[in-house]
GROMACS .gro file of C-alpha atoms in nm:
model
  331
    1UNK     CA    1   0.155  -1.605  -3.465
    2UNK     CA    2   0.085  -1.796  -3.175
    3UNK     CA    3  -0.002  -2.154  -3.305
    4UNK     CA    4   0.375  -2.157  -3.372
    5UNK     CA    5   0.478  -2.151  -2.989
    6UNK     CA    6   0.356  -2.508  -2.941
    7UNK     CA    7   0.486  -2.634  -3.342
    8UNK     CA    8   0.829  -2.740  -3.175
    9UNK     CA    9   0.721  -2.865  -2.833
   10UNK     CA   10   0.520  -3.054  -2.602
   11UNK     CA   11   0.255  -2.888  -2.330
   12UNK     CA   12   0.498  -2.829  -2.099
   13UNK     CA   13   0.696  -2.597  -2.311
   14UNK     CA   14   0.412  -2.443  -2.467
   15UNK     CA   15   0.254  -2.362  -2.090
   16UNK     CA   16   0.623  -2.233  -2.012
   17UNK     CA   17   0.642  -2.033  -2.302
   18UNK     CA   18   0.316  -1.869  -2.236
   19UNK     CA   19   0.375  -1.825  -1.861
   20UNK     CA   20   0.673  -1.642  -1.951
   21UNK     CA   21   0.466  -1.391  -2.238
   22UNK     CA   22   0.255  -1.345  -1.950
   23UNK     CA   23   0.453  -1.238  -1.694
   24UNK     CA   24   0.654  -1.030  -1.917
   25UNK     CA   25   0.363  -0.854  -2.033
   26UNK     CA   26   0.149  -0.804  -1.743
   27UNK     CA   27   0.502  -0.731  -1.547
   28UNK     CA   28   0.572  -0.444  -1.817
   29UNK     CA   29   0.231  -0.294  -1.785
   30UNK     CA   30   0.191  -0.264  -1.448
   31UNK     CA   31   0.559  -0.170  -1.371
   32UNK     CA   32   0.488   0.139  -1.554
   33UNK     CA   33   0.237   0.260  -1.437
   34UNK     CA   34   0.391   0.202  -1.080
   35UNK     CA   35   0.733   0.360  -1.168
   36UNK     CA   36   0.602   0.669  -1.283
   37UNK     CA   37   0.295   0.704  -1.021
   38UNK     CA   38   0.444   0.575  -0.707
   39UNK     CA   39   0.831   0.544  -0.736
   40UNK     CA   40   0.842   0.867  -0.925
   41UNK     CA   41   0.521   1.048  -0.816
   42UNK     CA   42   0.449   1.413  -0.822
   43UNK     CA   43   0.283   1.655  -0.625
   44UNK     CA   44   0.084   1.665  -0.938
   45UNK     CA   45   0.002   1.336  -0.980
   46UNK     CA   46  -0.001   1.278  -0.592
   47UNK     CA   47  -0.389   1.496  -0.581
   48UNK     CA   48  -0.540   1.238  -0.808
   49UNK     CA   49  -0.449   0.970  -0.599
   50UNK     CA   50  -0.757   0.856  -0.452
   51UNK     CA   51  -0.617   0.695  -0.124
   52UNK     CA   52  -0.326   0.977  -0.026
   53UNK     CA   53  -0.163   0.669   0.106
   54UNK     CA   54   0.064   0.496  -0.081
   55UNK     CA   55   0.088   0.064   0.041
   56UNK     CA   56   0.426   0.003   0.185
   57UNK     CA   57   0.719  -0.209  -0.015
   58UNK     CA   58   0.622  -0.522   0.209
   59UNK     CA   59   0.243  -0.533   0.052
   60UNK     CA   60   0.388  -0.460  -0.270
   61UNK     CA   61   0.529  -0.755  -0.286
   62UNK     CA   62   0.249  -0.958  -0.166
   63UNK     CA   63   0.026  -0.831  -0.430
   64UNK     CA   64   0.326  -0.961  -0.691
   65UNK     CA   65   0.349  -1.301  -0.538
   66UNK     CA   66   0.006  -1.321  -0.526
   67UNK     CA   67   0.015  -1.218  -0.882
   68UNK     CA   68   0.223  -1.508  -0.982
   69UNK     CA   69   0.002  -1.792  -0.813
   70UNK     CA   70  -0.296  -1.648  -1.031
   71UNK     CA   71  -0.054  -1.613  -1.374
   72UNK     CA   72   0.108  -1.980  -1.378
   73UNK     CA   73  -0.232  -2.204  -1.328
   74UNK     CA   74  -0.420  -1.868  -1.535
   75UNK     CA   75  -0.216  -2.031  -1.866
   76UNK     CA   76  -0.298  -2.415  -1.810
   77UNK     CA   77  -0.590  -2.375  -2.035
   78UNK     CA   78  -0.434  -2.149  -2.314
   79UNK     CA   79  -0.144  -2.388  -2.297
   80UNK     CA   80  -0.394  -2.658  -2.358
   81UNK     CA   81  -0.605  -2.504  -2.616
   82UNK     CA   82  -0.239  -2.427  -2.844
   83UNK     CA   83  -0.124  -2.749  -2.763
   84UNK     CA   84  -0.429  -2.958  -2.901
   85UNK     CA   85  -0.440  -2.708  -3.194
   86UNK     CA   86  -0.093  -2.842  -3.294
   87UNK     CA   87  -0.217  -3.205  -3.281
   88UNK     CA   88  -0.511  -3.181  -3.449
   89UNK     CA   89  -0.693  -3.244  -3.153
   90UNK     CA   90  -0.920  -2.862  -3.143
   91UNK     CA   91  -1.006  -2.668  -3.382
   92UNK     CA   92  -0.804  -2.322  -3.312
   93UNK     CA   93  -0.650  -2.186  -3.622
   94UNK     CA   94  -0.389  -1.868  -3.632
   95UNK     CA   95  -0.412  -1.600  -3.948
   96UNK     CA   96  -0.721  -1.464  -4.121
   97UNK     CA   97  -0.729  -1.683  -4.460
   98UNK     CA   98  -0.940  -1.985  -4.380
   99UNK     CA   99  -1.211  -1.765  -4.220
  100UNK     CA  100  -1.356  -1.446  -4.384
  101UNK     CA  101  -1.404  -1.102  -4.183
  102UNK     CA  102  -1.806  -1.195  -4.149
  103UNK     CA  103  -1.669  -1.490  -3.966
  104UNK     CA  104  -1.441  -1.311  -3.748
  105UNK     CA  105  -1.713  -1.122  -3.628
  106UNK     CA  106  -1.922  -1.346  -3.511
  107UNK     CA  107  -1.657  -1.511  -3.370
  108UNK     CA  108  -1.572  -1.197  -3.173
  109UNK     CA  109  -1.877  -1.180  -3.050
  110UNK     CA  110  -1.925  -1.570  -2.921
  111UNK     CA  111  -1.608  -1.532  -2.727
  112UNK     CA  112  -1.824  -1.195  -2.522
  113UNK     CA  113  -2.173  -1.444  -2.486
  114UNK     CA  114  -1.974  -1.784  -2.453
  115UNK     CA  115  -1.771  -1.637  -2.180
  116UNK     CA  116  -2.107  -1.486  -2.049
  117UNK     CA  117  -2.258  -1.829  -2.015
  118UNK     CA  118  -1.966  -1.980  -1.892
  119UNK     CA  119  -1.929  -1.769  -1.597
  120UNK     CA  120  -2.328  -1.768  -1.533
  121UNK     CA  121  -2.322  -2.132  -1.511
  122UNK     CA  122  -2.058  -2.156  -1.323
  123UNK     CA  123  -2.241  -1.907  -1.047
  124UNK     CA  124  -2.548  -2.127  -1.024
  125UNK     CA  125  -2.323  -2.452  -0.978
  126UNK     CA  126  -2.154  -2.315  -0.667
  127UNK     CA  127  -2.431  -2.136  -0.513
  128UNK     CA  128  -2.671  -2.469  -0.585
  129UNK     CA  129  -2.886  -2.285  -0.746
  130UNK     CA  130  -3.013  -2.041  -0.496
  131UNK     CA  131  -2.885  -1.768  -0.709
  132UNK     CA  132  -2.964  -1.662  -1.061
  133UNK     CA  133  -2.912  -1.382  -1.273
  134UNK     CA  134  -3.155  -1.401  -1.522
  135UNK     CA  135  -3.088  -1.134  -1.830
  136UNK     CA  136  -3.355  -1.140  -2.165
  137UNK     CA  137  -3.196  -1.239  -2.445
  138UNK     CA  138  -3.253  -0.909  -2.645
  139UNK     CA  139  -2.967  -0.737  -2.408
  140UNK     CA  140  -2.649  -0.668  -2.628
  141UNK     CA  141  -2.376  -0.871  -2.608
  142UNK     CA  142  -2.168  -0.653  -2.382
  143UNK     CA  143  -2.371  -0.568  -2.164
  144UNK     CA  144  -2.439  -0.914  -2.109
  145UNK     CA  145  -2.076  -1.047  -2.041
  146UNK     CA  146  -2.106  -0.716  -1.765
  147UNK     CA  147  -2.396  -0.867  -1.618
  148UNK     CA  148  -2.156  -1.193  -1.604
  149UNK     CA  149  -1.853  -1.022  -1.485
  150UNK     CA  150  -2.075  -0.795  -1.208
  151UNK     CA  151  -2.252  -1.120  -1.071
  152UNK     CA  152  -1.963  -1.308  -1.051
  153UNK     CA  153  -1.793  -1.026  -0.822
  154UNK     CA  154  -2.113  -0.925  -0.662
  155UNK     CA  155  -2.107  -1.309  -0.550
  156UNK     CA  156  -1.778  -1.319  -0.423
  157UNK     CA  157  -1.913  -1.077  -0.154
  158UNK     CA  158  -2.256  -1.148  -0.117
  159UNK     CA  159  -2.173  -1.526  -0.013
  160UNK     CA  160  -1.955  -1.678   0.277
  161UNK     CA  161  -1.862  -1.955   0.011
  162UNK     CA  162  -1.759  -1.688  -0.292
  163UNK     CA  163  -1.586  -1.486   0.002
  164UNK     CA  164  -1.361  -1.752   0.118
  165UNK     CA  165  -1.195  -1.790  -0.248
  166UNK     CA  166  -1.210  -1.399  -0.297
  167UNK     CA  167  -1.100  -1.200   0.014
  168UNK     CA  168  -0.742  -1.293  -0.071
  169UNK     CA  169  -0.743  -0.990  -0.305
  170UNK     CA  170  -0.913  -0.793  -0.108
  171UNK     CA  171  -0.597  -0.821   0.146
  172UNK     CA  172  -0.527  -0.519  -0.014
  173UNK     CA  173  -0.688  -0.278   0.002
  174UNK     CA  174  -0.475   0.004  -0.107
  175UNK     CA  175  -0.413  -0.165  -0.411
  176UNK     CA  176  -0.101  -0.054  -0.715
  177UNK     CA  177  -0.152  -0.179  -1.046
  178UNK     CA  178   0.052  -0.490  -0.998
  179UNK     CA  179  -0.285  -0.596  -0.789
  180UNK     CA  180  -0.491  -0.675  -1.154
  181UNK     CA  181  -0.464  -1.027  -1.110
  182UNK     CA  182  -0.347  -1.096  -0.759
  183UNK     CA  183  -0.601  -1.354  -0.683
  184UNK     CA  184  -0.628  -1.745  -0.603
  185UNK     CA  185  -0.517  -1.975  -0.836
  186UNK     CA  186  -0.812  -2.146  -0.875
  187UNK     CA  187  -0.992  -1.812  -0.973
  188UNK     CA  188  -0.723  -1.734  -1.270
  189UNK     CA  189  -0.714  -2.102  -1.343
  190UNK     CA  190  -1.165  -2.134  -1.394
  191UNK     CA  191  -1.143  -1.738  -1.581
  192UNK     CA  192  -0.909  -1.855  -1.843
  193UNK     CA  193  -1.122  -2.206  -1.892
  194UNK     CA  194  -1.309  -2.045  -2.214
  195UNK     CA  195  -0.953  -2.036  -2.422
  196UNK     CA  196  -0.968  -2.389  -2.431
  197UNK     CA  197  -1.355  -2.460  -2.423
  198UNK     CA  198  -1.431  -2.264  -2.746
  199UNK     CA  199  -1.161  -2.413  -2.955
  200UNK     CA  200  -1.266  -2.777  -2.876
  201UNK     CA  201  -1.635  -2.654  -2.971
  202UNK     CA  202  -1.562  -2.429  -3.284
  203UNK     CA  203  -1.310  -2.291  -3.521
  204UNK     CA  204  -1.084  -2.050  -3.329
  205UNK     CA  205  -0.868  -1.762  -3.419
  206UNK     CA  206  -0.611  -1.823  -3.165
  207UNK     CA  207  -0.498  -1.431  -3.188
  208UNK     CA  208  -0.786  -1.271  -3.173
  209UNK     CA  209  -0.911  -1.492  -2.884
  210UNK     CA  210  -0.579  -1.421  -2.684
  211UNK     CA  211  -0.629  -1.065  -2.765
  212UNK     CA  212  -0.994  -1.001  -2.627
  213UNK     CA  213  -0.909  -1.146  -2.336
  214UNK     CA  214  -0.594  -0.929  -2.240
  215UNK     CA  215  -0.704  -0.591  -2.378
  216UNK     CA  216  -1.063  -0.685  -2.215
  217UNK     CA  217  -0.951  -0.791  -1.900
  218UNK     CA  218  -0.607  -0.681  -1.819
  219UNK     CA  219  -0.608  -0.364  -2.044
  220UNK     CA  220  -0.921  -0.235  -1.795
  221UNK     CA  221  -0.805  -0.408  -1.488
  222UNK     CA  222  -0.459  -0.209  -1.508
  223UNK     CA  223  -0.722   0.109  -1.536
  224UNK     CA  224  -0.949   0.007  -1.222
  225UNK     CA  225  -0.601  -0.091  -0.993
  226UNK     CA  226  -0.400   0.207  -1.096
  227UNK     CA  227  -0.487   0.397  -0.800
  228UNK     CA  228  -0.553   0.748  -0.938
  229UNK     CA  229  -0.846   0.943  -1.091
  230UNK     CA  230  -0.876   1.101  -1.427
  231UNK     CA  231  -1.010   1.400  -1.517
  232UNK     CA  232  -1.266   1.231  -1.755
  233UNK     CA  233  -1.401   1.029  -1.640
  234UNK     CA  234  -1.447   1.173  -1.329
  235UNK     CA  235  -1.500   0.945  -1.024
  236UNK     CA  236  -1.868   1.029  -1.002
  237UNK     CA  237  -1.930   0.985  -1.353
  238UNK     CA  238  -2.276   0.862  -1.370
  239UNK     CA  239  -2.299   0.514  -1.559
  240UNK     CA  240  -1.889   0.430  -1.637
  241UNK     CA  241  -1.742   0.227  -1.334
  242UNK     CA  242  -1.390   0.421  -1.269
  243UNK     CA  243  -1.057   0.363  -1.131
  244UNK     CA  244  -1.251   0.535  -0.787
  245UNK     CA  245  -1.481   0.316  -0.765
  246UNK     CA  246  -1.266   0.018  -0.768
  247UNK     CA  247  -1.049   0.167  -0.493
  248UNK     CA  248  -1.399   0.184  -0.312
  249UNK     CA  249  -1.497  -0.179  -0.377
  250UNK     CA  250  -1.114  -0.226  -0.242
  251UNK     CA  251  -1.163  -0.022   0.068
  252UNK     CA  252  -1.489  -0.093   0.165
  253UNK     CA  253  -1.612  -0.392   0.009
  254UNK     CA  254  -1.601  -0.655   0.279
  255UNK     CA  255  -1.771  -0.983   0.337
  256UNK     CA  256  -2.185  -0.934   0.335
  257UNK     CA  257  -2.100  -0.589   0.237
  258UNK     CA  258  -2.048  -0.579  -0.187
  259UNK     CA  259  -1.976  -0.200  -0.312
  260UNK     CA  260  -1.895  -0.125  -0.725
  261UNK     CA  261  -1.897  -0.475  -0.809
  262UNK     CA  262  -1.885  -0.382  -1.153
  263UNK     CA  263  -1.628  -0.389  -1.423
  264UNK     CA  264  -1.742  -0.120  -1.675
  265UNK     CA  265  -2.039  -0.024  -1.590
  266UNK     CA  266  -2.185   0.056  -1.284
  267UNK     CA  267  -2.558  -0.032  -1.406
  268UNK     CA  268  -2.577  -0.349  -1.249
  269UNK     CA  269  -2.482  -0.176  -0.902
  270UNK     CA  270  -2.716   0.066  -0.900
  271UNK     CA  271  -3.003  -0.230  -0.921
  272UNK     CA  272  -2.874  -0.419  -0.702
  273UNK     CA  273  -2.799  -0.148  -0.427
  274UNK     CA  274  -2.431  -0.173  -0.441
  275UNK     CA  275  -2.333   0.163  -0.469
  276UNK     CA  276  -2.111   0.365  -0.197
  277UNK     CA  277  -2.352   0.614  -0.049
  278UNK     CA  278  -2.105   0.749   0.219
  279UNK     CA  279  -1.883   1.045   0.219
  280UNK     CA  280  -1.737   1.118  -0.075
  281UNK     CA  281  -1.386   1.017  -0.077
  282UNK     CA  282  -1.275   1.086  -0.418
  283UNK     CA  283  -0.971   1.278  -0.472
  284UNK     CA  284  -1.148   1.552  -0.631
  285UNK     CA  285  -1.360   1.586  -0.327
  286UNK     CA  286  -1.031   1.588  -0.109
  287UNK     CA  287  -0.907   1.895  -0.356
  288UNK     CA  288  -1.224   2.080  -0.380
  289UNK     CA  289  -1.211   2.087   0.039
  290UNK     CA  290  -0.854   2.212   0.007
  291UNK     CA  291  -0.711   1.917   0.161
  292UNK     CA  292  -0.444   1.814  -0.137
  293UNK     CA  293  -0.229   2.121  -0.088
  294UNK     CA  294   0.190   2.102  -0.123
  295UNK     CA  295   0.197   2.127   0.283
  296UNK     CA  296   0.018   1.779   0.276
  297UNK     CA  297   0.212   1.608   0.012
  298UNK     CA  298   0.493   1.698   0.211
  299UNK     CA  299   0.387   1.534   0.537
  300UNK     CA  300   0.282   1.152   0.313
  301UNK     CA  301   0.554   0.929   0.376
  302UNK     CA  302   0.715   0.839   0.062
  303UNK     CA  303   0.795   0.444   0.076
  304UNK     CA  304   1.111   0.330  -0.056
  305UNK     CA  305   1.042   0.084  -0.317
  306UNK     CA  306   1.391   0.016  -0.430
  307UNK     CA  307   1.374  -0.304  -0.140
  308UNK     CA  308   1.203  -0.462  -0.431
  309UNK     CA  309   1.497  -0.525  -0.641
  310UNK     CA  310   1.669  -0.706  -0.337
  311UNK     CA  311   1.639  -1.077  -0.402
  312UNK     CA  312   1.658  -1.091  -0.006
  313UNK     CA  313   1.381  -0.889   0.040
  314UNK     CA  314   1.148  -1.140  -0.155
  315UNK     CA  315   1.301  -1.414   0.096
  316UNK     CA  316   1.273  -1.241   0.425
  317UNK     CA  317   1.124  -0.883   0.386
  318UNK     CA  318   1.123  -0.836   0.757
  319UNK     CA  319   1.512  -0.711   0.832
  320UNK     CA  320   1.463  -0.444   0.552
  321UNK     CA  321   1.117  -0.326   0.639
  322UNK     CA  322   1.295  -0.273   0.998
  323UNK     CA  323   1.617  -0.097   0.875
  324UNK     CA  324   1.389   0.155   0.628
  325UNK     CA  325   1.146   0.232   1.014
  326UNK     CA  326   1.462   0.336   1.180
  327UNK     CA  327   1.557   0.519   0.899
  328UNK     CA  328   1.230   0.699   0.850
  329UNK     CA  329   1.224   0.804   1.186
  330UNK     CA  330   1.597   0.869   1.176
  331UNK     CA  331   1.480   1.158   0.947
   0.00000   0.00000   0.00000
């Protein structure tokens, strides 16, 4: 299905194309889940929140712009990889018939170790080599591309070089789900360099490629942004790394100071000693203590996010975030 984006055009169109899949997709995802839990939250849905906060329409946007720089250079290498594909150039292929279901399989899981090396490589490269993680080749699969993931975060705090790239999404730090990929573009543009390294190295199914990588990466990283806690798991669940935590690595995480570093597990953490061992600030905590009654949800200021369908407001947010203070304190 995909091979035939770039059949009738150039790169340029095919990167266009896919930049605009993208942000129509990730834009539909995470509007959701922001409509219905902070335009339209609930007292309900308000106790699970794990920051009682909600971040105001100004960093809102921010975390959407910034989401943009990461999307356009994070489809340079897709782009690329669909484009040489057409010209007989890679050796991607769309559809199931010229590879059976054995193949697929293995396939699926050299896109989880491929991207594993690729991202472990790429740590000892920009740390010169003062930094390895080393993992024994009988590990599984997934929990090596973990190890690869929770290194290359861990990193990103551990190291004033890492930092410098990273702490741009860590500018907020009371994220909404539109914060998934709000990173530098040179972050989202090295990530997505596997969609075009394994198709120049081996056959390729195109779909199922794209497909790991979105419900992988995006489908969890809506979960860890979101902002509130489930029921199950429950924030101190004792091995799965949950939406909490992630508000914790937000929140707390600074520069020399990495905290749930992990993406789905939190194994890697608890070797490394890069677990929150504070207070417990969990919105469960905050309801077992009594603290997320009615009487507080009245007293959280409610933003007013409709700013963000003003094209002026993405120009010069400043006169409306003034006009909706003197309002607020109008009322």
């Amino acid at each position: 299905m995909l091979c035939e984006l770039s059949a009738f055009g150039n790169f340029f169109s095919t990167w266009m194309a896919l930049t605009l899949l993208g942000l129509t997709s990730i834009t539909f995802f995470s509007f959701i889940l922001f409509h219905f839990y902070y335009v339209n939250c609930t007292f309900e849905k308000w106790q699970y929140k794990s920051n009682p906060k909600f971040p105001q329409a100004d960093k809102v946007r921010e975390e959407i712009i910034q989401m943009l720089k990461g999307l356009w250079t994070g489809t340079l290498c897709p782009a690329a990889a669909l484009y040489l594909t057409q010209k007989g150039q890679a050796q991607g292929f769309c559809g199931t018939a010229e590879h059976g279901f054995g193949y697929h399989v293995f396939l699926f899981m050299a896109i989880w170790v491929g991207t594993d090396i690729w991202y472990r490589v790429r740590v000892r490269v920009r740390v010169r080599a003062r930094v390895s993680v080393r993992v024994s080749v009988s590990v599984s699969v997934r929990v090596r591309v973990r190890v690869r993931s929770w290194a290359y975060h861990y990193l990103g705090h551990k190291y004033t070089f890492f930092w410098n790239n990273h702490k741009h999404h860590h500018v907020f730090f009371n994220p909404s789900p539109f914060a998934v990929i709000a990173d530098e573009y040179i972050d989202q543009f090295v990530r997505s360099a596997p969609m075009i390294l394994f198709p120049l190295m081996m056959p390729t199914n195109i779909d199922l490629m794209f497909a790991e990588f979105a419900v992988f990466f995006y489908g969890y990283g809506s979960y860890l942004h979101w902002g509130f806690e489930t029921k199950w798991p429950r924030p101190d669940h004792p091995w799965i790394n949950t939406s909490f935590q992630h508000y914790l690595h937000h929140a707390k995480s600074v520069k020399l100071k990495p905290y749930h570093c992990g993406f789905y597990l939190k194994t890697w953490d608890i070797l490394a000693g890069s677990m929150w061992t504070g207070e417990d600030l969990s919105a469960h905590a905050a309801i077992a203590k009594g603290e997320r009654t009615r009487e507080a949800w009245d007293k959280v200021e409610k933003p007013d996010y409709s700013v963000l369908l003003q094209p002026s407001f993405w120009w010069n947010p400043e006169p409306h975030m003034a006009s909706l203070k003197k309002t607020e304190k109008a009322h």
